[in-house]
């Protein structure tokens, strides 16, 4: 039973454009959501998080949106850069960050 | 500040053997979590330790165990290795349960 789903295994975007990565969840008890970026042969790198009491959080080029009624969150990267090319994981937890449930990941390719 | 370190980075074992992986968290971090990443199952939570006590456990067989020492360093052990245990094992640390987890580079285990 996949509680966190990233339905798009890959996404290709032109440099300078917006990248939108999507994530759906089924467990209404989740109260923290995070996005991690992962390069090959490295551990995931934390990007941005959002609490369930908010619907938007921004950090530089990265913005996360949370729609609780739809159980959906998205990560917007504007503008996209070639260095953003990586696998992006959505993760969720209940009552804190320590037991993260991850989605399957979306491979983002930003091309010139 | 040094990041999360994991040793060894690569390991080859044969079926039936056991293996111990080590994780040194970021200085001052008291919570250590372990995750397994495989192509088929993605990133899955194994267990979490805080102040030498296991607080959360994922859905893995008893062959997977761990411990945390008084200096917050953690080890995980897998006994009676199976081919399906071949994976990237990731360790993550955080200050407390309500803080963001930061991941190490992982230990890639290959079971032959």
Tab-separated table of C-alpha atoms in Angstrom:
chain	number	residue	atom	x	y	z
A	1	UNK	CA	0.000	0.000	0.000
A	2	UNK	CA	1.771	3.103	-1.259
A	3	UNK	CA	0.943	5.954	1.071
A	4	UNK	CA	2.999	8.478	-0.893
A	5	UNK	CA	2.864	8.418	-4.673
A	6	UNK	CA	4.830	10.212	-7.323
A	7	UNK	CA	3.079	9.185	-10.487
A	8	UNK	CA	5.521	10.731	-12.932
A	9	UNK	CA	8.750	8.759	-13.064
A	10	UNK	CA	10.416	11.414	-15.179
A	11	UNK	CA	10.110	15.030	-16.260
A	12	UNK	CA	12.036	16.984	-18.868
A	13	UNK	CA	12.154	20.784	-18.742
A	14	UNK	CA	14.003	23.459	-20.617
A	15	UNK	CA	16.474	25.623	-18.724
A	16	UNK	CA	14.848	28.797	-17.406
A	17	UNK	CA	11.341	27.333	-17.401
A	18	UNK	CA	9.320	26.152	-14.414
A	19	UNK	CA	9.587	22.569	-13.184
A	20	UNK	CA	6.550	21.218	-11.374
A	21	UNK	CA	6.878	17.938	-9.516
A	22	UNK	CA	3.788	16.358	-8.041
A	23	UNK	CA	3.084	14.080	-5.128
A	24	UNK	CA	-0.117	12.513	-3.782
A	25	UNK	CA	-0.681	10.900	-0.415
A	26	UNK	CA	-3.385	8.773	1.114
A	27	UNK	CA	-2.768	9.007	4.851
A	28	UNK	CA	-4.641	11.992	6.291
A	29	UNK	CA	-2.557	11.712	9.481
A	30	UNK	CA	0.569	12.970	7.733
A	31	UNK	CA	1.464	16.366	9.141
A	32	UNK	CA	4.923	17.060	7.703
A	33	UNK	CA	5.957	16.892	4.090
A	34	UNK	CA	9.422	17.222	2.657
A	35	UNK	CA	11.203	17.217	-0.665
A	36	UNK	CA	14.646	15.731	-1.125
A	37	UNK	CA	16.920	15.781	-4.149
A	38	UNK	CA	19.216	12.873	-4.900
A	39	UNK	CA	22.196	12.555	-7.211
A	40	UNK	CA	23.595	9.136	-8.123
A	41	UNK	CA	25.921	7.634	-5.510
A	42	UNK	CA	24.934	10.271	-2.928
A	43	UNK	CA	22.414	10.400	-0.128
A	44	UNK	CA	19.249	12.497	-0.487
A	45	UNK	CA	19.724	16.229	0.123
A	46	UNK	CA	16.983	18.106	1.955
A	47	UNK	CA	15.363	20.823	-0.157
A	48	UNK	CA	12.265	22.193	1.506
A	49	UNK	CA	9.494	21.166	3.873
A	50	UNK	CA	5.991	22.190	4.794
A	51	UNK	CA	3.797	21.623	7.791
A	52	UNK	CA	0.163	20.641	7.357
A	53	UNK	CA	-0.907	23.918	8.948
A	54	UNK	CA	0.458	25.805	5.942
A	55	UNK	CA	-0.391	25.681	2.274
A	56	UNK	CA	2.773	27.221	0.851
A	57	UNK	CA	6.435	27.507	1.723
A	58	UNK	CA	9.115	29.248	-0.298
A	59	UNK	CA	12.880	29.044	-0.276
A	60	UNK	CA	14.625	30.832	-3.098
A	61	UNK	CA	13.799	29.129	-6.376
A	62	UNK	CA	11.873	26.363	-4.614
A	63	UNK	CA	8.243	26.578	-3.544
A	64	UNK	CA	6.158	23.775	-2.096
A	65	UNK	CA	2.362	23.880	-2.232
A	66	UNK	CA	0.116	21.710	-0.079
A	67	UNK	CA	-3.528	21.015	-0.878
A	68	UNK	CA	-4.840	19.055	2.088
A	69	UNK	CA	-8.329	18.511	0.725
A	70	UNK	CA	-6.863	16.905	-2.390
A	71	UNK	CA	-4.033	15.224	-0.446
A	72	UNK	CA	-1.641	16.650	-2.973
A	73	UNK	CA	1.598	18.553	-2.820
A	74	UNK	CA	3.812	19.966	-5.488
A	75	UNK	CA	7.298	21.384	-5.781
A	76	UNK	CA	7.881	24.301	-8.128
A	77	UNK	CA	11.383	25.174	-9.264
A	78	UNK	CA	11.692	28.539	-10.966
A	79	UNK	CA	13.786	29.087	-12.978
A	80	UNK	CA	15.034	25.575	-13.626
A	81	UNK	CA	18.784	25.120	-14.040
A	82	UNK	CA	20.796	22.208	-15.474
A	83	UNK	CA	22.226	21.585	-11.987
A	84	UNK	CA	18.691	20.786	-10.826
A	85	UNK	CA	18.797	17.568	-12.856
A	86	UNK	CA	18.407	14.808	-10.257
A	87	UNK	CA	15.839	12.480	-8.754
A	88	UNK	CA	13.352	14.259	-6.506
A	89	UNK	CA	11.666	12.436	-3.662
A	90	UNK	CA	8.580	13.518	-1.842
A	91	UNK	CA	8.345	12.301	1.761
A	92	UNK	CA	5.780	12.509	4.544
A	93	UNK	CA	5.630	11.780	8.237
A	94	UNK	CA	3.312	11.828	11.219
A	95	UNK	CA	4.151	13.621	14.448
A	96	UNK	CA	7.662	14.604	13.385
A	97	UNK	CA	10.292	14.007	10.795
A	98	UNK	CA	11.833	10.769	11.948
A	99	UNK	CA	9.877	8.063	10.177
A	100	UNK	CA	9.703	9.300	6.631
A	101	UNK	CA	7.520	7.603	4.049
A	102	UNK	CA	8.970	8.254	0.615
A	103	UNK	CA	7.476	8.342	-2.830
A	104	UNK	CA	9.145	6.464	-5.670
A	105	UNK	CA	10.856	9.583	-6.992
A	106	UNK	CA	10.708	11.660	-10.166
A	107	UNK	CA	13.774	12.041	-12.359
A	108	UNK	CA	14.058	15.653	-13.491
A	109	UNK	CA	16.155	16.507	-16.509
A	110	UNK	CA	16.769	20.188	-17.223
A	111	UNK	CA	18.218	20.698	-20.670
A	112	UNK	CA	19.733	23.854	-22.177
B	1	UNK	CA	30.216	21.073	10.453
B	2	UNK	CA	30.927	17.604	9.076
B	3	UNK	CA	27.970	15.803	7.558
B	4	UNK	CA	26.682	12.337	8.245
B	5	UNK	CA	29.354	9.748	7.529
B	6	UNK	CA	28.797	6.088	6.766
B	7	UNK	CA	31.279	3.277	6.595
B	8	UNK	CA	32.039	1.292	4.616
B	9	UNK	CA	30.835	2.872	1.397
B	10	UNK	CA	30.771	-0.399	-0.519
B	11	UNK	CA	30.525	-3.959	0.644
B	12	UNK	CA	30.244	-7.356	-1.010
B	13	UNK	CA	28.981	-10.322	0.977
B	14	UNK	CA	27.652	-13.769	0.205
B	15	UNK	CA	24.316	-15.271	1.130
B	16	UNK	CA	24.100	-16.421	4.724
B	17	UNK	CA	26.768	-14.049	6.019
B	18	UNK	CA	26.079	-11.153	8.314
B	19	UNK	CA	27.059	-7.527	7.943
B	20	UNK	CA	27.439	-4.483	10.184
B	21	UNK	CA	27.164	-0.960	8.838
B	22	UNK	CA	28.202	2.134	10.731
B	23	UNK	CA	26.846	5.673	10.831
B	24	UNK	CA	28.277	8.765	12.522
B	25	UNK	CA	25.668	11.528	12.769
B	26	UNK	CA	26.243	15.250	12.488
B	27	UNK	CA	27.803	16.539	15.682
B	28	UNK	CA	25.089	17.282	18.241
B	29	UNK	CA	22.422	15.236	16.493
B	30	UNK	CA	20.835	12.648	18.752
B	31	UNK	CA	18.377	10.999	16.402
B	32	UNK	CA	19.600	8.490	13.811
B	33	UNK	CA	17.365	6.758	11.284
B	34	UNK	CA	18.164	4.047	8.770
B	35	UNK	CA	16.603	3.540	5.356
B	36	UNK	CA	16.958	0.940	2.641
B	37	UNK	CA	16.816	1.928	-1.017
B	38	UNK	CA	16.215	-0.692	-3.711
B	39	UNK	CA	15.091	-0.277	-7.320
B	40	UNK	CA	11.915	-2.240	-6.670
B	41	UNK	CA	10.788	-0.890	-3.294
B	42	UNK	CA	12.285	2.585	-3.294
B	43	UNK	CA	13.316	4.224	-0.027
B	44	UNK	CA	11.968	2.373	2.985
B	45	UNK	CA	12.290	3.224	6.663
B	46	UNK	CA	14.109	0.619	8.754
B	47	UNK	CA	14.335	2.065	12.269
B	48	UNK	CA	15.102	5.151	14.299
B	49	UNK	CA	17.169	5.595	17.434
B	50	UNK	CA	17.219	8.441	19.900
B	51	UNK	CA	19.415	8.515	22.984
B	52	UNK	CA	20.317	4.833	22.529
B	53	UNK	CA	16.655	3.747	22.376
B	54	UNK	CA	14.826	2.447	19.340
B	55	UNK	CA	11.745	4.629	18.963
B	56	UNK	CA	10.347	3.611	15.600
B	57	UNK	CA	10.630	0.498	13.503
B	58	UNK	CA	9.672	-0.171	9.913
B	59	UNK	CA	8.276	-3.322	8.423
B	60	UNK	CA	11.433	-5.400	8.108
B	61	UNK	CA	12.207	-8.909	9.398
B	62	UNK	CA	14.073	-9.468	12.638
B	63	UNK	CA	17.267	-10.150	10.676
B	64	UNK	CA	17.622	-6.381	10.538
B	65	UNK	CA	18.688	-4.853	13.822
B	66	UNK	CA	20.441	-1.786	15.049
B	67	UNK	CA	21.809	0.026	18.023
B	68	UNK	CA	22.972	3.452	19.054
B	69	UNK	CA	25.873	4.289	21.303
B	70	UNK	CA	26.160	7.008	23.925
B	71	UNK	CA	28.001	9.246	21.442
B	72	UNK	CA	24.990	8.913	19.065
B	73	UNK	CA	26.915	6.810	16.569
B	74	UNK	CA	24.763	4.009	15.245
B	75	UNK	CA	25.251	0.596	13.715
B	76	UNK	CA	22.872	-1.623	11.850
B	77	UNK	CA	23.295	-5.336	11.463
B	78	UNK	CA	21.796	-7.708	8.940
B	79	UNK	CA	22.135	-11.402	9.699
B	80	UNK	CA	21.729	-14.360	7.356
B	81	UNK	CA	21.990	-12.206	4.276
B	82	UNK	CA	19.704	-12.847	1.322
B	83	UNK	CA	20.123	-11.766	-2.284
B	84	UNK	CA	17.248	-9.337	-1.832
B	85	UNK	CA	19.177	-7.453	0.845
B	86	UNK	CA	21.353	-5.959	-1.876
B	87	UNK	CA	20.601	-2.272	-1.572
B	88	UNK	CA	21.832	1.164	-0.696
B	89	UNK	CA	21.558	1.630	3.073
B	90	UNK	CA	21.160	5.226	4.107
B	91	UNK	CA	21.564	6.761	7.498
B	92	UNK	CA	20.030	10.106	8.439
B	93	UNK	CA	20.453	12.235	11.531
B	94	UNK	CA	18.557	15.067	13.127
B	95	UNK	CA	18.744	17.070	16.326
B	96	UNK	CA	15.421	15.811	17.610
B	97	UNK	CA	12.322	14.124	16.259
B	98	UNK	CA	10.933	17.453	15.074
B	99	UNK	CA	13.960	18.518	13.075
B	100	UNK	CA	14.859	17.869	9.453
B	101	UNK	CA	16.812	14.708	8.731
B	102	UNK	CA	20.117	14.959	6.899
B	103	UNK	CA	21.323	11.927	4.999
B	104	UNK	CA	24.720	10.348	4.648
B	105	UNK	CA	26.098	9.072	1.328
B	106	UNK	CA	24.990	5.519	2.041
B	107	UNK	CA	26.580	2.090	2.075
B	108	UNK	CA	26.026	0.040	-1.047
B	109	UNK	CA	25.710	-3.623	-0.128
B	110	UNK	CA	25.885	-6.343	-2.736
B	111	UNK	CA	24.933	-9.866	-1.699
B	112	UNK	CA	26.132	-12.650	-4.012
